[in-house]
Tab-separated table of C-alpha atoms in Angstrom:
chain	number	residue	atom	x	y	z
A	30	TYR	CA	-7.273	6.649	-29.099
A	31	LEU	CA	-7.380	7.986	-32.683
A	32	GLU	CA	-4.414	9.701	-34.301
A	33	SER	CA	-4.735	11.749	-37.478
A	34	ASN	CA	-2.433	10.896	-40.389
A	35	ALA	CA	-3.725	13.739	-42.576
A	36	GLN	CA	-1.151	15.703	-44.572
A	37	ILE	CA	-1.750	18.697	-46.812
A	38	CYS	CA	0.446	19.100	-49.889
A	39	GLY	CA	0.391	22.461	-51.675
A	40	VAL	CA	0.184	22.598	-55.496
A	41	THR	CA	0.444	25.974	-57.241
A	42	PHE	CA	0.515	27.241	-60.819
A	43	THR	CA	3.910	28.770	-61.589
A	44	ASN	CA	5.071	30.900	-64.530
A	45	PRO	CA	7.595	28.922	-66.619
A	46	LYS	CA	9.976	31.896	-66.548
A	47	THR	CA	10.447	31.246	-62.833
A	48	PHE	CA	12.419	28.213	-63.898
A	49	ASN	CA	14.030	29.986	-66.885
A	50	LEU	CA	11.698	28.153	-69.235
A	51	PRO	CA	10.072	29.711	-72.315
A	52	ASP	CA	6.381	30.451	-72.378
A	53	PHE	CA	4.247	27.824	-73.998
A	54	LEU	CA	0.642	27.702	-75.041
A	55	ILE	CA	-2.192	25.312	-74.525
A	56	GLY	CA	-4.432	26.114	-77.405
A	57	SER	CA	-4.327	29.896	-77.601
A	58	LYS	CA	-3.711	30.474	-73.910
A	59	LYS	CA	-0.485	30.763	-72.058
A	60	ALA	CA	0.104	27.745	-69.900
A	61	SER	CA	1.477	27.538	-66.377
A	62	ILE	CA	3.436	24.809	-64.693
A	63	MET	CA	1.815	22.950	-61.783
A	64	THR	CA	4.325	23.023	-58.944
A	65	TYR	CA	4.276	20.920	-55.819
A	66	THR	CA	5.060	23.055	-52.762
A	67	TYR	CA	6.610	21.514	-49.655
A	68	ASN	CA	5.381	23.243	-46.506
A	69	PRO	CA	6.449	21.711	-43.170
A	70	ASP	CA	3.930	23.910	-41.348
A	71	PHE	CA	1.182	21.671	-42.700
A	72	ASN	CA	2.920	18.380	-41.903
A	73	SER	CA	3.620	17.600	-45.527
A	74	ASN	CA	6.790	15.992	-46.793
A	75	ASP	CA	9.055	16.490	-49.731
A	76	TYR	CA	8.358	13.195	-51.479
A	77	SER	CA	4.550	12.955	-51.529
A	78	SER	CA	2.592	14.411	-54.420
A	79	TRP	CA	-0.832	13.917	-52.841
A	80	LEU	CA	-2.901	17.056	-52.340
A	81	LEU	CA	-4.400	15.515	-49.227
A	82	SER	CA	-3.173	12.198	-47.944
A	83	GLY	CA	-2.906	10.051	-44.895
A	84	ASN	CA	0.835	10.226	-44.358
A	85	GLY	CA	1.446	9.555	-48.036
A	86	GLY	CA	-1.321	6.949	-48.267
A	87	ASN	CA	-5.078	6.634	-48.047
A	88	ILE	CA	-5.408	5.846	-44.320
A	89	PHE	CA	-6.289	9.085	-42.587
A	90	LEU	CA	-6.848	7.790	-39.043
A	91	SER	CA	-4.879	5.319	-36.953
A	92	VAL	CA	-5.949	3.556	-33.768
A	93	LYS	CA	-3.225	3.822	-31.138
A	94	LYS	CA	-2.803	2.332	-27.673
A	95	GLN	CA	-1.060	4.020	-24.790
A	96	LEU	CA	-0.625	2.809	-21.221
A	97	LEU	CA	-1.437	5.554	-18.743
A	98	ARG	CA	-0.202	5.252	-15.172
A	99	ASN	CA	-1.711	7.286	-12.390
A	100	LYS	CA	-0.890	6.823	-8.714
A	101	ILE	CA	-3.841	7.182	-6.372
A	102	ARG	CA	-3.441	7.254	-2.609
A	103	ILE	CA	-6.270	5.444	-0.827
A	104	SER	CA	-6.732	6.226	2.841
A	105	SER	CA	-6.547	3.258	5.195
A	106	SER	CA	-10.147	3.799	6.323
A	107	ASP	CA	-11.437	3.724	2.714
A	108	TRP	CA	-9.317	0.662	1.918
A	109	ILE	CA	-10.639	-1.229	4.923
A	110	ASN	CA	-14.273	-0.132	4.780
A	111	ILE	CA	-14.853	0.105	1.007
A	112	PHE	CA	-12.227	-1.650	-1.088
A	113	ALA	CA	-11.359	-4.706	1.016
A	114	PRO	CA	-14.956	-6.065	1.145
A	115	VAL	CA	-15.445	-5.515	-2.607
A	116	LEU	CA	-12.159	-7.311	-3.363
A	117	ASP	CA	-13.183	-10.209	-1.078
A	118	ILE	CA	-10.242	-9.523	1.231
A	119	GLY	CA	-12.666	-9.529	4.128
A	120	GLU	CA	-14.065	-7.102	6.651
A	121	PHE	CA	-12.129	-5.764	9.615
A	122	PHE	CA	-12.618	-4.270	13.035
A	123	ILE	CA	-10.235	-1.355	13.403
A	124	ILE	CA	-8.997	-0.537	16.890
A	125	GLU	CA	-6.805	2.523	17.172
A	126	VAL	CA	-4.675	2.619	20.303
A	127	PRO	CA	-2.694	5.835	20.830
A	128	LYS	CA	0.983	5.137	21.462
A	129	GLY	CA	0.947	7.617	24.275
A	130	LYS	CA	4.207	9.087	25.514
A	131	GLN	CA	6.021	5.731	25.447
A	132	ILE	CA	7.444	6.425	28.895
A	133	ILE	CA	8.275	2.750	29.453
A	134	LYS	CA	10.875	2.489	26.704
A	135	GLU	CA	11.779	-1.135	27.335
A	136	ALA	CA	8.146	-2.222	26.952
A	137	CYS	CA	7.950	-0.399	23.620
A	138	GLU	CA	11.098	-2.169	22.461
A	139	TYR	CA	9.649	-5.554	23.399
A	140	ILE	CA	6.392	-4.891	21.535
A	141	GLU	CA	8.343	-3.962	18.400
A	142	LYS	CA	10.177	-7.287	18.706
A	143	ALA	CA	6.820	-9.048	19.095
A	144	LYS	CA	5.530	-7.360	15.934
A	145	GLY	CA	8.658	-8.472	14.106
A	146	CYS	CA	8.093	-12.063	15.241
A	147	PHE	CA	4.448	-11.888	14.159
A	148	SER	CA	5.427	-10.720	10.674
A	149	LYS	CA	7.676	-13.822	10.388
A	150	TRP	CA	5.004	-16.216	11.746
A	151	ASP	CA	7.152	-16.782	14.830
A	152	TYR	CA	4.199	-17.069	17.200
A	153	GLU	CA	6.237	-18.466	20.074
A	154	GLY	CA	8.471	-15.406	19.771
A	155	VAL	CA	5.391	-13.194	20.071
A	156	TYR	CA	4.427	-14.940	23.300
A	157	ALA	CA	7.953	-14.710	24.725
A	158	ASN	CA	8.223	-10.959	24.150
A	159	CYS	CA	4.731	-10.260	25.457
A	160	ARG	CA	5.491	-12.251	28.601
A	161	GLU	CA	8.553	-10.089	29.241
A	162	ILE	CA	6.385	-7.005	28.862
A	163	GLY	CA	3.919	-8.317	31.442
A	164	THR	CA	6.693	-8.867	33.985
A	165	LEU	CA	8.129	-5.421	33.286
A	166	LEU	CA	4.802	-3.583	33.610
A	167	ASP	CA	3.868	-5.381	36.816
A	168	SER	CA	7.191	-4.617	38.499
A	169	THR	CA	7.131	-0.998	37.287
A	170	LEU	CA	3.749	-0.302	38.886
A	171	LYS	CA	4.643	-2.208	42.047
A	172	VAL	CA	7.755	-0.066	42.507
A	173	LYS	CA	5.843	3.173	41.928
A	174	TYR	CA	2.777	2.526	44.096
A	175	GLY	CA	3.637	-0.351	46.417
A	176	LYS	CA	2.016	-3.758	46.716
A	177	ASN	CA	-0.925	-2.689	48.912
A	178	ASN	CA	-1.860	0.447	46.981
A	179	PHE	CA	-5.374	0.605	45.453
A	180	ILE	CA	-4.050	1.502	42.012
A	181	TYR	CA	-1.677	-1.459	41.950
A	182	GLU	CA	-3.814	-3.991	43.821
A	183	GLU	CA	-7.237	-3.254	42.353
A	184	ARG	CA	-7.054	-1.210	39.157
A	185	TRP	CA	-3.965	-2.918	37.811
A	186	GLY	CA	-4.492	-6.238	39.578
A	187	ARG	CA	-8.003	-6.822	38.247
A	188	THR	CA	-6.800	-6.042	34.730
A	189	TYR	CA	-3.610	-8.053	34.968
A	190	LYS	CA	-5.234	-11.099	36.622
A	191	ARG	CA	-8.484	-11.140	34.725
A	192	PHE	CA	-8.019	-14.438	32.868
A	193	LYS	CA	-9.941	-16.756	35.183
A	194	ASN	CA	-7.480	-16.425	38.061
A	195	LEU	CA	-4.515	-16.677	35.713
A	196	SER	CA	-2.131	-13.757	35.603
A	197	PHE	CA	-1.304	-12.196	32.256
A	198	ASN	CA	2.147	-13.761	32.448
A	199	GLU	CA	0.664	-17.226	32.859
A	200	VAL	CA	-1.498	-16.655	29.794
A	201	ALA	CA	1.478	-15.253	27.868
A	202	SER	CA	3.588	-18.274	28.850
A	203	LEU	CA	1.581	-20.716	26.747
A	204	GLY	CA	4.056	-20.490	23.881
A	205	LEU	CA	6.870	-21.473	26.248
A	206	HIS	CA	5.076	-24.496	27.705
A	207	LEU	CA	4.030	-26.321	24.536
A	208	GLU	CA	6.774	-28.933	24.782
A	209	ASP	CA	5.927	-29.613	28.434
A	210	LEU	CA	2.254	-30.002	27.566
A	211	LYS	CA	3.118	-32.506	24.837
A	212	LYS	CA	4.663	-34.732	27.491
A	213	THR	CA	1.337	-35.072	29.287
A	214	THR	CA	-1.415	-37.477	28.305
A	215	LYS	CA	-4.172	-34.939	28.890
A	216	TYR	CA	-4.337	-33.608	25.312
A	217	SER	CA	-3.848	-34.944	21.811
A	218	ILE	CA	-0.377	-33.999	20.558
A	219	ASP	CA	-1.897	-32.773	17.279
A	220	ASP	CA	-3.930	-30.201	19.233
A	221	ILE	CA	-1.011	-28.776	21.198
A	222	LYS	CA	0.000	-25.803	19.086
A	223	ILE	CA	-0.542	-22.071	18.786
A	224	GLY	CA	-1.243	-20.046	15.679
A	225	LYS	CA	-2.090	-16.623	14.331
A	226	PRO	CA	-5.283	-16.100	16.411
A	227	ASP	CA	-3.385	-16.818	19.645
A	228	ALA	CA	-0.517	-14.500	18.729
A	229	GLU	CA	-2.875	-11.716	17.623
A	230	HIS	CA	-4.819	-11.930	20.871
A	231	ILE	CA	-1.823	-11.824	23.184
A	232	MET	CA	-0.170	-9.024	21.199
A	233	TYR	CA	-3.278	-6.804	21.140
A	234	VAL	CA	-3.884	-7.354	24.854
A	235	THR	CA	-0.243	-6.502	25.556
A	236	ILE	CA	-0.490	-3.242	23.604
A	237	LEU	CA	-3.547	-2.271	25.656
A	238	LEU	CA	-1.719	-3.157	28.877
A	239	ILE	CA	1.182	-0.886	27.927
A	240	LYS	CA	-1.214	1.985	27.244
A	241	PHE	CA	-3.088	1.339	30.512
A	242	THR	CA	0.139	1.161	32.525
A	243	GLU	CA	1.448	4.430	31.107
A	244	GLU	CA	-1.750	6.207	32.110
A	245	LEU	CA	-1.597	4.732	35.620
A	246	MET	CA	2.012	5.878	35.906
A	247	GLU	CA	0.945	9.482	35.308
A	248	LEU	CA	-1.716	9.601	38.049
C-alpha cells in the first residue's frame, strides 16, 4: 500500500518589532522577516524548513507492506465438496450416521477406543475393539428378545451374519488371526496383513451395527 510522507511547513512574514528588532527597509519599503512556523496539526516538524516536503526530503510517497490475517471458517461440506478437489486432496463420500441415544454405553466406549487406535494406525486394535462390540450387541439383543424371536433371528441375524455365512465377529477377528494365518502354507507371508482400508471398513460397519441395534432395542 502507499503511505504519504507529505509535510506542510508554514512560513509567514513577521514584523521585526515582534522580535524587538528595529524596522529596516528594502529600497524604500519597510521589510518584514520571513518566519518559519511549526504547526504539529499539519504534520510538520521543528527542524525542516521546506514549505512542502516528503518528511523533510523529496520522496512524497512510500510503498509499505503489511501482513493481514483474517480467520475464515469453512464448513465441512464446503471443504469436502469444493476445496478438497481443487487442492488435489481427493473427493469423498460423506456418510452421516446419527449417534442416536447411545443407550449401549459400553459399545460407545469401545468405538471411541477403535477410533483412537485408527488415529494411531493401530489397525489390529481397531479390529479387536470392533469384535468386542459385535459380541456385546449380539448378546444384548439375545437377552432382550430371545434366541427364537423374529427381531433377533431374522432382522438382526441377517445383518449380523451377512458376510457369506461368516458372522460379524468372525470378520472382525481377522486382525487377531494374522499370526495363525502366517503359519499356514496357503498364502504368501507378504500378503498376510491388514491396512487402512480393512480398518475403515470394519469400523464403519461397526458404527452402523451400533445404530441398528439401538433402534431394534427401542421397538
